[in-house]
Every structure is written in C-alpha cells, then in structure tokens.
PDB file of C-alpha atoms and ligand atoms in Angstrom:
ATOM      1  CA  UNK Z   1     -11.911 -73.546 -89.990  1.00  0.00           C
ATOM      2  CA  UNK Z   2     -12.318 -77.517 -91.436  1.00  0.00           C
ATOM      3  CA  UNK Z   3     -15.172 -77.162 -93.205  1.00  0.00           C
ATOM      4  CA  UNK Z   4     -17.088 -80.781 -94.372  1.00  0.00           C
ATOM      5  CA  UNK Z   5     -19.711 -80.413 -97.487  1.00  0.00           C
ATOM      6  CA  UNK Z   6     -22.098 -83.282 -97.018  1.00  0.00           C
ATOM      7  CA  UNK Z   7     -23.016 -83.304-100.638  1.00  0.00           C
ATOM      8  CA  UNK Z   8     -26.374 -85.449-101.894  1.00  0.00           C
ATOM      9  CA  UNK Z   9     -27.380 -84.844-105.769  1.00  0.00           C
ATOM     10  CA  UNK Z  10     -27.170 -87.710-108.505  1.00  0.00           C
ATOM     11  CA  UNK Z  11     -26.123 -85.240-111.240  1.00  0.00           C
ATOM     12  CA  UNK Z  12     -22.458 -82.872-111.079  1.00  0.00           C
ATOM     13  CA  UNK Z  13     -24.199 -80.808-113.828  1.00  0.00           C
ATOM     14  CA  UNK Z  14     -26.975 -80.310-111.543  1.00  0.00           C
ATOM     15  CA  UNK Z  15     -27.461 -76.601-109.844  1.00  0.00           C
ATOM     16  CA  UNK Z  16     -26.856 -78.426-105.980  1.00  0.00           C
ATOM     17  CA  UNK Z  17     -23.392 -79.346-108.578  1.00  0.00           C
ATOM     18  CA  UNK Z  18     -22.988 -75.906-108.757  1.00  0.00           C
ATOM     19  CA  UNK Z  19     -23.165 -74.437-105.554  1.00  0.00           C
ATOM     20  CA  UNK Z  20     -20.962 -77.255-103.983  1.00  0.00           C
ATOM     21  CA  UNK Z  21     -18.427 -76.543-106.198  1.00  0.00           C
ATOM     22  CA  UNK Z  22     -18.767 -72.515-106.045  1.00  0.00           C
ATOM     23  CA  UNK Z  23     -18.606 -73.519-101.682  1.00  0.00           C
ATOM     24  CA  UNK Z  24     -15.314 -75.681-102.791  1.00  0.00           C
ATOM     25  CA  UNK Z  25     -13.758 -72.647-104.132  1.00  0.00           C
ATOM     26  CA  UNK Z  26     -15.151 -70.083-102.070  1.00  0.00           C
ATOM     27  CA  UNK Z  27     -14.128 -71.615 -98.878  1.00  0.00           C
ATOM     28  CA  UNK Z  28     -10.417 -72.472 -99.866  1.00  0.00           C
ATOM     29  CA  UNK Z  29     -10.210 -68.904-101.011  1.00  0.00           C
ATOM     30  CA  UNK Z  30     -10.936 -68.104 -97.507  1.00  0.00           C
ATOM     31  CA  UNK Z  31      -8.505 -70.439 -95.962  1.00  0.00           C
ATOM     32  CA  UNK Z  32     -10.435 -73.091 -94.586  1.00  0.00           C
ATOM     33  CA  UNK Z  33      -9.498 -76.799 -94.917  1.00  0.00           C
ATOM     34  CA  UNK Z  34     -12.808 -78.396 -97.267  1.00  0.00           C
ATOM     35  CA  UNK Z  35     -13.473 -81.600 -97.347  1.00  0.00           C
ATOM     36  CA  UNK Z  36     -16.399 -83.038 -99.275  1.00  0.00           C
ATOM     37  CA  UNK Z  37     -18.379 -86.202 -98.753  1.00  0.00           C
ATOM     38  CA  UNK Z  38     -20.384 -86.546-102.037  1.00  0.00           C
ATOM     39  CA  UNK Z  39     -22.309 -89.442-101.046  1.00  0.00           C
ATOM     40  CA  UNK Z  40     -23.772 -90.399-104.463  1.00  0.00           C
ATOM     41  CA  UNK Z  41     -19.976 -90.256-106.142  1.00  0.00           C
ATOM     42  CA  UNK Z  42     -19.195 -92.464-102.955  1.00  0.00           C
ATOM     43  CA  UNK Z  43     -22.318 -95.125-103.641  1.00  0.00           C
ATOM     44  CA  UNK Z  44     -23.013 -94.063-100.248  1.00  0.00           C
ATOM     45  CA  UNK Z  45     -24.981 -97.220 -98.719  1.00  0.00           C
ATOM     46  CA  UNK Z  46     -28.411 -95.694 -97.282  1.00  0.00           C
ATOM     47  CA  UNK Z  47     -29.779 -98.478 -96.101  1.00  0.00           C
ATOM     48  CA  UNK Z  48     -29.506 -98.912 -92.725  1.00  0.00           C
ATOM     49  CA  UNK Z  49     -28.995-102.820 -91.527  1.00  0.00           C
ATOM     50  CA  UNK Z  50     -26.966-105.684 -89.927  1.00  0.00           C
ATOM     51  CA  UNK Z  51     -23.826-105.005 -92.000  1.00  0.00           C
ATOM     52  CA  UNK Z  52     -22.904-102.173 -90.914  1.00  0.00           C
ATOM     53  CA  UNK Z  53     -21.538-103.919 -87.512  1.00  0.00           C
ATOM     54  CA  UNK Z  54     -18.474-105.805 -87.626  1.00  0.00           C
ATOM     55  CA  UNK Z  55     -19.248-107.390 -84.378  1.00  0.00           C
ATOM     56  CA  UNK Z  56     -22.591-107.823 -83.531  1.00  0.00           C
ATOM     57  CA  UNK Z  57     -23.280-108.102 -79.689  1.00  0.00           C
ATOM     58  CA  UNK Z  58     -26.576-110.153 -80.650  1.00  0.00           C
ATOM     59  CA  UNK Z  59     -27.188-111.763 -83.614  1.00  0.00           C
ATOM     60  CA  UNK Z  60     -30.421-113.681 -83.248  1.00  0.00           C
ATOM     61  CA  UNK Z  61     -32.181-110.570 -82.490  1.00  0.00           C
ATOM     62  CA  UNK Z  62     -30.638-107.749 -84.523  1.00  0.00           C
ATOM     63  CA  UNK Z  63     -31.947-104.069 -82.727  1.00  0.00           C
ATOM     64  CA  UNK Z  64     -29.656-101.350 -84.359  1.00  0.00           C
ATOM     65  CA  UNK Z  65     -29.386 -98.625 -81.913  1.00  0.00           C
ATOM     66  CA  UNK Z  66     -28.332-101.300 -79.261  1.00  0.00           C
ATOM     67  CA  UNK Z  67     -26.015-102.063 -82.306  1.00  0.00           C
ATOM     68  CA  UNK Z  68     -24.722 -99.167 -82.695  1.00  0.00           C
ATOM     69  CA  UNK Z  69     -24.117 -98.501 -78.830  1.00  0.00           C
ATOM     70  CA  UNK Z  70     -21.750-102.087 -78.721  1.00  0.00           C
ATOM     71  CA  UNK Z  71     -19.880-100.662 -82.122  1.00  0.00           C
ATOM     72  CA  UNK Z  72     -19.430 -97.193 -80.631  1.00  0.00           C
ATOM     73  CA  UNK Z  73     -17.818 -99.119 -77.333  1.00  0.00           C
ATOM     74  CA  UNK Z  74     -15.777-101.434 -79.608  1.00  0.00           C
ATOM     75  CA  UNK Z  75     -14.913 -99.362 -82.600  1.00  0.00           C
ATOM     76  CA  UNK Z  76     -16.570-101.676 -84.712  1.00  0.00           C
ATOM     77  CA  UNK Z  77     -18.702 -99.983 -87.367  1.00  0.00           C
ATOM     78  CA  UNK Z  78     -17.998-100.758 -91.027  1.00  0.00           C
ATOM     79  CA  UNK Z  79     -15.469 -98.935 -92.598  1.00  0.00           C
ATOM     80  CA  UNK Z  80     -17.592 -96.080 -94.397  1.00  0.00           C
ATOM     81  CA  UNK Z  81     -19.640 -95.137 -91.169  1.00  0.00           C
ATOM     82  CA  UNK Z  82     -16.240 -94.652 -89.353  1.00  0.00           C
ATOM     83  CA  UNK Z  83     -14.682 -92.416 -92.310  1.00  0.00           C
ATOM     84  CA  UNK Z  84     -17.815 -89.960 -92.014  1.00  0.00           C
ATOM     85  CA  UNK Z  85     -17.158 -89.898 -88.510  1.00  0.00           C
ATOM     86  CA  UNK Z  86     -14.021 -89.179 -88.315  1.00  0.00           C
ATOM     87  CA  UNK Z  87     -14.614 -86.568 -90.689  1.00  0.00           C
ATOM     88  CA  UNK Z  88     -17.842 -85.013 -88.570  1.00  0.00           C
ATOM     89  CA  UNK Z  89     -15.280 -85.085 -85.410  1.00  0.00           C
ATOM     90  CA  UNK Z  90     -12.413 -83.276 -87.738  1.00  0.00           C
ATOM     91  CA  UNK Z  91     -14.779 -80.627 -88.915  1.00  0.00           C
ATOM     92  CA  UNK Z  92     -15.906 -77.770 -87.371  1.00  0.00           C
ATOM     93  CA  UNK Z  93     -18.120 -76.388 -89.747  1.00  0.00           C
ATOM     94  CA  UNK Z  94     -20.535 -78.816 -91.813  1.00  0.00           C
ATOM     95  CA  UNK Z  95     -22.736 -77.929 -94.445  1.00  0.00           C
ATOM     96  CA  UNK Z  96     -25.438 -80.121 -95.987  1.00  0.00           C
ATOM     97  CA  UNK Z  97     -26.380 -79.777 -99.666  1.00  0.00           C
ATOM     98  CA  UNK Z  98     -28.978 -81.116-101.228  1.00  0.00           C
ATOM     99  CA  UNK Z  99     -32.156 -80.709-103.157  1.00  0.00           C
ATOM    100  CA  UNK Z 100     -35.757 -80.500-101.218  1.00  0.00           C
ATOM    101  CA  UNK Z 101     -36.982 -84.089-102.186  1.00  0.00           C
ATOM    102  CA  UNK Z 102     -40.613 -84.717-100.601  1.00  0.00           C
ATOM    103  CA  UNK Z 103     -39.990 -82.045 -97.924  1.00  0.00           C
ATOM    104  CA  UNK Z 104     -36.859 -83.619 -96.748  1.00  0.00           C
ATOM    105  CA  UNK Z 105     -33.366 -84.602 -97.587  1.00  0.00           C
ATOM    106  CA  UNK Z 106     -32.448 -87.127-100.610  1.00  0.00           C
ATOM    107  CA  UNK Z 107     -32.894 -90.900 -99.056  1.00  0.00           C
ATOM    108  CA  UNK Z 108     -28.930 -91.225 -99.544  1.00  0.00           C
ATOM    109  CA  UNK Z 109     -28.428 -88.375 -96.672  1.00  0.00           C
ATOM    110  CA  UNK Z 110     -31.162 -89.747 -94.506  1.00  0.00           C
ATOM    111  CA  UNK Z 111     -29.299 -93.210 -94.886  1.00  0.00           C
ATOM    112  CA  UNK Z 112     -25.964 -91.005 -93.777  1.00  0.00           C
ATOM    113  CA  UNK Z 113     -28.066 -89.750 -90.865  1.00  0.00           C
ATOM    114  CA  UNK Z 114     -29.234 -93.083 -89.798  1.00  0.00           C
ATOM    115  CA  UNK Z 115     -26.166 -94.924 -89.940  1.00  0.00           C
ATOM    116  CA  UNK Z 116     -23.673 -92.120 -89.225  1.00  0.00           C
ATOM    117  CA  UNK Z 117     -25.380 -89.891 -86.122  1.00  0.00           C
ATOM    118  CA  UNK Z 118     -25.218 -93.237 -84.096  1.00  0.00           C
ATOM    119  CA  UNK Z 119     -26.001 -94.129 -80.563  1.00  0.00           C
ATOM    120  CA  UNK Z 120     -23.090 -93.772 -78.662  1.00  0.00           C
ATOM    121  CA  UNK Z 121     -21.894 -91.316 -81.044  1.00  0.00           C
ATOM    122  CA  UNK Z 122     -23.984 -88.499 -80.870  1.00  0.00           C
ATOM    123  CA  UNK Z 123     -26.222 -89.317 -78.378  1.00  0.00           C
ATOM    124  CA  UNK Z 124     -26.876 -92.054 -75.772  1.00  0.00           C
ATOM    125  CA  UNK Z 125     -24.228 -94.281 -73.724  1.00  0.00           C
ATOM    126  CA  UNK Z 126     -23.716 -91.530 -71.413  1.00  0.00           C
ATOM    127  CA  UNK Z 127     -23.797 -88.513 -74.001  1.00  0.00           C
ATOM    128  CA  UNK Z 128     -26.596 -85.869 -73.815  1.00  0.00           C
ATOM    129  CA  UNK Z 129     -28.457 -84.816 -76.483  1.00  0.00           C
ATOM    130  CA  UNK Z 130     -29.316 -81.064 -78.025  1.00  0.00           C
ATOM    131  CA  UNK Z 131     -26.655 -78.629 -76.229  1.00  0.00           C
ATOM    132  CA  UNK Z 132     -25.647 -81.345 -74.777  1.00  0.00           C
ATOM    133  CA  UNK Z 133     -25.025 -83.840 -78.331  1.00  0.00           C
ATOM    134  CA  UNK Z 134     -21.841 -85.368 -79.498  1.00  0.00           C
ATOM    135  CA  UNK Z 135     -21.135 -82.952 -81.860  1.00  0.00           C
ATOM    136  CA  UNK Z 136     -21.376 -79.793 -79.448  1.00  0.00           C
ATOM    137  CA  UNK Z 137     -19.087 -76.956 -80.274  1.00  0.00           C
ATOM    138  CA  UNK Z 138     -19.996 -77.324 -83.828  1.00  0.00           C
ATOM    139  CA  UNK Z 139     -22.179 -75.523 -86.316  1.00  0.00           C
ATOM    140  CA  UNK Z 140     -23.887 -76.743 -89.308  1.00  0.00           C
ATOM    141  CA  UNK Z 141     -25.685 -74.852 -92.166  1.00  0.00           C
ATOM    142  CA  UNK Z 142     -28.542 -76.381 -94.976  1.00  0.00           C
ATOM    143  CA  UNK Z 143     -27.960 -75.425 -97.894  1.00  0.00           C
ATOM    144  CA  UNK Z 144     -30.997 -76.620-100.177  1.00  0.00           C
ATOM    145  CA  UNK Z 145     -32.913 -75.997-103.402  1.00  0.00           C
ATOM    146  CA  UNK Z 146     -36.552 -76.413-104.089  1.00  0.00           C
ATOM    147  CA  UNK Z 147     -39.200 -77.167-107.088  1.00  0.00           C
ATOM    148  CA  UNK Z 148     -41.871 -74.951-105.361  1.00  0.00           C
ATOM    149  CA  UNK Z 149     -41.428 -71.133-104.789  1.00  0.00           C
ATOM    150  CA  UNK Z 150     -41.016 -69.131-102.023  1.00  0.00           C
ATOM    151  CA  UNK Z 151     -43.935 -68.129-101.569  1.00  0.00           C
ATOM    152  CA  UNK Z 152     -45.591 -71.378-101.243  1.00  0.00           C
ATOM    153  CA  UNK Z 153     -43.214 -71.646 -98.179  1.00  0.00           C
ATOM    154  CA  UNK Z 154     -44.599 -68.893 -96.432  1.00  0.00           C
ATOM    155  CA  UNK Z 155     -46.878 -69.273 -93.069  1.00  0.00           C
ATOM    156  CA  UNK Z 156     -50.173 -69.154 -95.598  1.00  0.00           C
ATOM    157  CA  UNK Z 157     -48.355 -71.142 -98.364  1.00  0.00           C
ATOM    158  CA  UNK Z 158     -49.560 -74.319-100.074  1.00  0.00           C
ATOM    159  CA  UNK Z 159     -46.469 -75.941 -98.875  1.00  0.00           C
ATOM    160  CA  UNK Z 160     -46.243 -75.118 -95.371  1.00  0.00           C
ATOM    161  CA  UNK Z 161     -43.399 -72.547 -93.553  1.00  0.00           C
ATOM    162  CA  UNK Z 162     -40.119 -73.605 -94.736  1.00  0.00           C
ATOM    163  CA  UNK Z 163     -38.518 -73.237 -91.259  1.00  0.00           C
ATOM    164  CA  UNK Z 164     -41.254 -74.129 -88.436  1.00  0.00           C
ATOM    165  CA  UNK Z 165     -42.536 -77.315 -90.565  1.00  0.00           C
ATOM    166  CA  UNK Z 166     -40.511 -78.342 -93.443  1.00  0.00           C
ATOM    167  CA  UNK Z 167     -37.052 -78.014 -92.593  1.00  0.00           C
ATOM    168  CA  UNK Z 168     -37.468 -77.805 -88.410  1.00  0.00           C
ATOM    169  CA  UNK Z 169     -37.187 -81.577 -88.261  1.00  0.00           C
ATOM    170  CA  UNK Z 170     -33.166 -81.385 -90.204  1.00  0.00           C
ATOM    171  CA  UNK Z 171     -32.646 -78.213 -88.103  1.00  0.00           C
ATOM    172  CA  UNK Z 172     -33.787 -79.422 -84.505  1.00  0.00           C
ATOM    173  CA  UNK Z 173     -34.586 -83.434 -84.984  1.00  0.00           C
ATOM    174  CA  UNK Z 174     -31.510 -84.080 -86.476  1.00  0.00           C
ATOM    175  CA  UNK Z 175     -28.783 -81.442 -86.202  1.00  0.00           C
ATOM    176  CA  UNK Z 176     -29.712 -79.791 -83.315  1.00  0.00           C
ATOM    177  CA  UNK Z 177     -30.331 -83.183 -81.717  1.00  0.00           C
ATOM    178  CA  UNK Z 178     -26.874 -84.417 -82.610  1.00  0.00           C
ATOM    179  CA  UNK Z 179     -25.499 -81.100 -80.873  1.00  0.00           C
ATOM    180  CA  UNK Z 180     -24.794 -78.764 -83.793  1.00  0.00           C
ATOM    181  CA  UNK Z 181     -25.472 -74.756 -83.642  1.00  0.00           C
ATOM    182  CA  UNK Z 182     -27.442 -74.910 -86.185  1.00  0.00           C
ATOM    183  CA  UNK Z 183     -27.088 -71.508 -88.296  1.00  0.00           C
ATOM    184  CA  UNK Z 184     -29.758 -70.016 -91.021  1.00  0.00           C
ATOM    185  CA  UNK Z 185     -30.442 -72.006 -93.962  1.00  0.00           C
ATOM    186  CA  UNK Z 186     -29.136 -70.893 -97.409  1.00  0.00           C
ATOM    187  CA  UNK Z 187     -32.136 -71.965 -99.904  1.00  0.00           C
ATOM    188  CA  UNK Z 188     -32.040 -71.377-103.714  1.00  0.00           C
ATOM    189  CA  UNK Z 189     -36.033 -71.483-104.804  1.00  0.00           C
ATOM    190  CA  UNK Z 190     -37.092 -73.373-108.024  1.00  0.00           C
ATOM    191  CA  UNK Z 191     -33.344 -72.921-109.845  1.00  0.00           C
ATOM    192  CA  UNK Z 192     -34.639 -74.771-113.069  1.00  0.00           C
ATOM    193  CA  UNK Z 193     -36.809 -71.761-113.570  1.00  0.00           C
ATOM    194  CA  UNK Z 194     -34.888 -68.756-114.211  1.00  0.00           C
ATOM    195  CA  UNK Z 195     -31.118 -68.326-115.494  1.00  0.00           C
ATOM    196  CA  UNK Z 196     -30.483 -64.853-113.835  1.00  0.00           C
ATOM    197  CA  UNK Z 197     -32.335 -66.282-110.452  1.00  0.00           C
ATOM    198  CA  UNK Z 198     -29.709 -69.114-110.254  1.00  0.00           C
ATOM    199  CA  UNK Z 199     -26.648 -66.425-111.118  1.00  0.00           C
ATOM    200  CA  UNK Z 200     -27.959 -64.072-108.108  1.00  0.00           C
ATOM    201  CA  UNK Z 201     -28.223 -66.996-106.087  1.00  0.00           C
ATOM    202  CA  UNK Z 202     -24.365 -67.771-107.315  1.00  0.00           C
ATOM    203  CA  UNK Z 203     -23.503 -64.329-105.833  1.00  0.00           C
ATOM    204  CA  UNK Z 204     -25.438 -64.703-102.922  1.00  0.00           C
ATOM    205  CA  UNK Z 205     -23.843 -67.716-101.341  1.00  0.00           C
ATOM    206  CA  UNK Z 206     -20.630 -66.653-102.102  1.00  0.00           C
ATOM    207  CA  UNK Z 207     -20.852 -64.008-100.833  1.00  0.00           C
ATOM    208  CA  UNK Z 208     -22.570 -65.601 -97.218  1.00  0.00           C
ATOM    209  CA  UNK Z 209     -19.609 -68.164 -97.028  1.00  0.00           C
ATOM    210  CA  UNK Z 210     -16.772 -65.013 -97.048  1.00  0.00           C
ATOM    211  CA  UNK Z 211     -18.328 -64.919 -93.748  1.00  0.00           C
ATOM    212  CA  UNK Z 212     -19.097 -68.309 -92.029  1.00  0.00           C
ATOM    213  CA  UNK Z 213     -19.002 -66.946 -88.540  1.00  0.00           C
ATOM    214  CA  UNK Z 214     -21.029 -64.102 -89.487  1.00  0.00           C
ATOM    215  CA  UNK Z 215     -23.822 -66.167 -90.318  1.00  0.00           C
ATOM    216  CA  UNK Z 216     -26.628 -66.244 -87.554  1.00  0.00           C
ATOM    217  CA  UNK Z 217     -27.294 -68.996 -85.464  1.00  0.00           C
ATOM    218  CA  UNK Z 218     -30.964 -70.345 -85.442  1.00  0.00           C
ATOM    219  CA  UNK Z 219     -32.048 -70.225 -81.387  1.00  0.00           C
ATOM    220  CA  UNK Z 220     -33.231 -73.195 -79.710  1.00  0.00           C
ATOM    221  CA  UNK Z 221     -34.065 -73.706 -76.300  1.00  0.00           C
ATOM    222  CA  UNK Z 222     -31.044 -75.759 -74.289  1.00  0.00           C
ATOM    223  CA  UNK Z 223     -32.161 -78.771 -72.242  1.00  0.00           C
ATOM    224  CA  UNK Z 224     -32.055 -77.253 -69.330  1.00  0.00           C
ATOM    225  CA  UNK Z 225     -35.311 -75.087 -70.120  1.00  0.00           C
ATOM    226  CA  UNK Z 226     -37.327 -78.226 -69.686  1.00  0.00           C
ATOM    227  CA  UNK Z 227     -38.770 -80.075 -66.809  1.00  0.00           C
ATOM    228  CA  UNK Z 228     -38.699 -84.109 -66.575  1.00  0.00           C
ATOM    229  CA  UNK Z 229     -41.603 -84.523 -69.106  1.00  0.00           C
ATOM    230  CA  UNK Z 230     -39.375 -83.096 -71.817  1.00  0.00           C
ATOM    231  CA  UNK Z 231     -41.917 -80.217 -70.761  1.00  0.00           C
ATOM    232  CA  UNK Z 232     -40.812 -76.020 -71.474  1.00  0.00           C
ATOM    233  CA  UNK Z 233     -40.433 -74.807 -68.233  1.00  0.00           C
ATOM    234  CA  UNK Z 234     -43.274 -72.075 -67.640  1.00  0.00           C
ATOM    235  CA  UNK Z 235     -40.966 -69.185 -67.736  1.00  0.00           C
ATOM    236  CA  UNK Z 236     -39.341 -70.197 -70.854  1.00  0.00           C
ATOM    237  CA  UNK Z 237     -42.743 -70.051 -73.099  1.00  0.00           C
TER     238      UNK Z 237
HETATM  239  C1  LIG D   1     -38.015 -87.184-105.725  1.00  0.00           C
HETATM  240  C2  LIG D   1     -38.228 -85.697-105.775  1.00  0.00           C
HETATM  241  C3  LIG D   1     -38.961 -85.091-104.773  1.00  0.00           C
HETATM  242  C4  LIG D   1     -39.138 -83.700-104.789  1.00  0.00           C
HETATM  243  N1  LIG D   1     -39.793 -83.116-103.745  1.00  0.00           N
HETATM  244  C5  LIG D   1     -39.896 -81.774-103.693  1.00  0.00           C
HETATM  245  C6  LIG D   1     -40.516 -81.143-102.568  1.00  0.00           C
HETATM  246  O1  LIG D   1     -40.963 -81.768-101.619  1.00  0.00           O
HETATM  247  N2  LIG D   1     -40.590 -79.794-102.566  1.00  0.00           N
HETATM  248  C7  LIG D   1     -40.100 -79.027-103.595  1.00  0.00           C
HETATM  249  O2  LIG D   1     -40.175 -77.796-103.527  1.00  0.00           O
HETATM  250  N3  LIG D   1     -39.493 -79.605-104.663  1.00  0.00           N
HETATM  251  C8  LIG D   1     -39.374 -80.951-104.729  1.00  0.00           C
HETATM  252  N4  LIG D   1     -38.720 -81.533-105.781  1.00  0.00           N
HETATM  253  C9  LIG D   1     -38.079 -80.651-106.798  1.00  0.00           C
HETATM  254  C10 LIG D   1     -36.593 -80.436-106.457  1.00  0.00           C
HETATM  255  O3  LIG D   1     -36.449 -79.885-105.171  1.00  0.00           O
HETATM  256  C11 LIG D   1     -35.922 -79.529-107.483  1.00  0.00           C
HETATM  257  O4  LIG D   1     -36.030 -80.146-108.746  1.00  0.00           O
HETATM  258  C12 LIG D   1     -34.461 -79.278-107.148  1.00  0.00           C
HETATM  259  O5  LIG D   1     -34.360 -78.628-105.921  1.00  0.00           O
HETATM  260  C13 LIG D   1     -33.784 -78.441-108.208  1.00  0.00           C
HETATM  261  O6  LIG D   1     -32.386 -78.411-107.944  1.00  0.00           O
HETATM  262  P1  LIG D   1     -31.366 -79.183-108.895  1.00  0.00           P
HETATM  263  O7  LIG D   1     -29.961 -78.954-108.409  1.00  0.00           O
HETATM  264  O8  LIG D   1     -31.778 -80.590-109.079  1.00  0.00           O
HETATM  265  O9  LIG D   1     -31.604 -78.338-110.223  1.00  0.00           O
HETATM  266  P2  LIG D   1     -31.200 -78.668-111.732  1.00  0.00           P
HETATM  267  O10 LIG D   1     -32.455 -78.929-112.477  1.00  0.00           O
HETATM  268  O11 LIG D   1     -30.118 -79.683-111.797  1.00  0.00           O
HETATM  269  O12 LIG D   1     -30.566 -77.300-112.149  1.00  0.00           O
HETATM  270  C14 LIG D   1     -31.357 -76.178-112.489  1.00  0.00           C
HETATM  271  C15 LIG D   1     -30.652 -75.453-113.597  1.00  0.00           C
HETATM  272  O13 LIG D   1     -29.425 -74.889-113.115  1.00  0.00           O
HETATM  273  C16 LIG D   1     -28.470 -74.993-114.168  1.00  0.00           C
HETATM  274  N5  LIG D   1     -27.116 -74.821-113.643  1.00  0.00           N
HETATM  275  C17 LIG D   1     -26.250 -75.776-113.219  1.00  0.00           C
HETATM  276  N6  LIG D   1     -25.083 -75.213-112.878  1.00  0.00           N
HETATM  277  C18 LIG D   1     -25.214 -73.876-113.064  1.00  0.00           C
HETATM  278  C19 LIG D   1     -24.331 -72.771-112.854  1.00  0.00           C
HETATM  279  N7  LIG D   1     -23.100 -72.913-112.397  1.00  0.00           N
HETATM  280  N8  LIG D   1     -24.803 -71.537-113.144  1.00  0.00           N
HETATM  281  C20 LIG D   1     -26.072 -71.339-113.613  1.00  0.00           C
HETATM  282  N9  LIG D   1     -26.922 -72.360-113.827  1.00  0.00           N
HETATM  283  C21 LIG D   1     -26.501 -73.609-113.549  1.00  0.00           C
HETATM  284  C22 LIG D   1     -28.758 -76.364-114.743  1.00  0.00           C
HETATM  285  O14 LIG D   1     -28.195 -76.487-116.025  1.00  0.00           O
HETATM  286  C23 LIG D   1     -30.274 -76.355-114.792  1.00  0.00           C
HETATM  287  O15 LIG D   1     -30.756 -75.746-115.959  1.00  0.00           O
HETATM  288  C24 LIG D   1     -38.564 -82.908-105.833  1.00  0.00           C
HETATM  289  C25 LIG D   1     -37.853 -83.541-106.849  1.00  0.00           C
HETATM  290  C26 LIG D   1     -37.686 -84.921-106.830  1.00  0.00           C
HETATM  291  C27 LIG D   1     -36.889 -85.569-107.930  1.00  0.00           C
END
C-alpha cells in the first residue's frame, strides 16, 4: 500500500518522534511505499488566508471556500497545498500523528485541514461528502498521545469519552467528511509518565501496523441513511 504519515510534533526527540519513526520502519519492513509530511520540519503554513490562491476569482471580497472552489477548477492553489494533495490522492493509507493538544489536533494540522481538505477537493463543486467525499476508497488511522489518562477518557471521565466527544469531530467532521474509512484510533496515554508504558506502547503499534488491513474500521452511517434534513432515517436509529 502508499502509506502517507501526516506528522505534527515540534520536537524529533519527542515520543509522537518516536512512534513516527518506529511507523517509518515498520511499514517499509512490510513493503509499503511511506511517505511522511512532517509539517513542523516543513514550516507548514497554518494559517489559512488570501495567499494561498494564485488566482483569485474575487479580490475585493476575499471568501475562501468560494476560493478554493475557483483554485480547484483552475489548478491554482499555492504550491504547498498542491504537494499535500497530490500526496493525499497518491496514498491509500494515511495516518495522522500527533499529540492531544486542547482536545484536538496541533494548530499546524488543523491549518493542513483547512487549507488542504478544500472545496472542490474533497467536497463541494459536484463532489459528495462522507461515503460519498473526495477521498473515498481510502482509509485513515489517528494515531495520538495524551497528558490525561485513560481513564479520564472514559464515558464517566473528567475529560469526556475519547471516541463519542473528543476525537468524533477528527474521525467523522473531518475524515469521515472528506471520505476516508476511518479505522480505530491507536492512542498512547500520558507517555511522559512511565518508561515501560511508552516501550509496551512501542510493541503495540508495531505490532498493529504488521497488519494495516486488519485493523477495524470505525462504522458510520452512509448518506443515504438520512432524509433531506440531514435527518437518520427512522429505521436506521
Ligand atoms: C498546548 C497543549 C495542549 C494540551 N492539551 C491536552 C489535552 O487537551 N488533553 C490531554 O490529555 N493532554 C493535553 N496536552 C498534553 C499532551 O497531549 C502530552 O504532553 C503529549 O501527548 C505527550 O506526547 P509527547 O510526544 O509530546 O511526549 P514527550 O514528552 O515528548 O515524550 C514522553 C517521553 O517519551 C520519551 N521517548 C521519546 N522517544 C522514546 C522512545 N523511542 N522510547 C521510549 N521513550 C521515548 C521522551 O524522552 C519523553 O521522556 C497538551 C499539551 C500542550 C502543550
């Protein structure tokens, strides 16, 4: 498979470091083609704005997703928006790593998000969205660390349930959305804690990514269980 690391942590030491690298080596031990966008090695521009059109249909009143529509029918985003997605339409396997920062992804990979998934890309200008999303055929995996433990991610946790209201809004708002089979998360809690945590967790993900297709697929609902008002059809709930 070609297999894209989307890779957001400030320090290579770092134990997000880590487990892209072991992923580097684990995965090209498998076979697969690996490429790896580490957006803060990259200076990775988050911020989402006018230069990232080379030829703005309107520029006395800038709107971006109508922006991004006109550069997705002229091939006219900036340079590093069309190298990611070239790379998302090469892949067929991405994986996201990155540390839990304020219940979400690092700003630098919600920049990549808001400037890369574009309008006309992924969705919109005549493509669907969910099942139906740019990037259908696909599958995408989080792989994430947090400061809090696991048990504060639980249903009665101070935190909240890591997968129906911390992470649902990567899994389903954004990769999901975009068209991705999203598959279960790999998550590595509070790392800076305990030495032989991290080394199991080592073991772990190697051992999950000898297996990429193995890994199960998170089930959401296609578009076509809903009415017109974006409503679950009654035999669906
Ligand atoms: C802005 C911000 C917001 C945050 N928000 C949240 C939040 O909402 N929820 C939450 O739970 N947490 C939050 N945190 C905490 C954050 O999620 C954790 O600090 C982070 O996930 C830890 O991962 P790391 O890679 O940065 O660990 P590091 O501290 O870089 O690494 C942990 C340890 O692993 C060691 N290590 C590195 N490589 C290896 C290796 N190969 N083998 C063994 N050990 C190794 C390192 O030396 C280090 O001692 C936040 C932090 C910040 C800065």
């Amino acid at each position: 498979m070609n297999v894209l690391i989307v890779y957001a942590h400030p320090e290579p030491k770092s134990f997000n470091g880590a487990l892209k690298d072991l992923a580097v080596a684990a995965l090209t031990a498998e076979g697969h083609q690996v490429q790896v966008s580490d957006l803060y090695a990259m200076n990775f521009k988050a911020a989402a704005d006018r230069d990232d059109f080379m030829m703005p249909e309107n520029p006395d009143f800038f709107k971006y997703q109508l922006e991004q529509g006109h550069a997705s029918r002229t091939n006219s985003f900036s340079q590093d928006i069309k190298e990611e997605q070239e790379k998302l339409l090469w892949a067929d396997f991405v994986i996201f790593q990155f540390p839990l920062w304020w219940y979400s992804v690092p700003a630098i990979l919600k920049g990549w998000f808001d400037r890369v998934f574009a309008s006309g890309f992924v969705y919109g200008q005549g493509i669907g969205r969910y099942d139906q999303g740019g990037l259908k055929g696909r599958k995408a995996m989080v792989s994430t660390t947090t400061g809090s433990p696991r048990q504060a991610y639980t249903p009665y946790g101070m935190d909240g349930d890591i997968h129906e209201k911390i992470l649902y809004h990567i899994h389903h708002g954004m990769l999901y959305f975009a068209g991705f089979e999203p598959v279960e998360p790999f998550i590595a809690w509070t790392p800076a804690r305990d030495e032989e945590a991290r080394n199991r967790y080592l073991d772990e993900y190697k051992k999950r990514l000898q297996n990429l297709s193995a890994i199960p697929s998170i089930p959401y609902h296609p578009t076509a269980h809903y009415d017109e008002h974006h409503q679950l059809k009654i035999e669906y709930r």
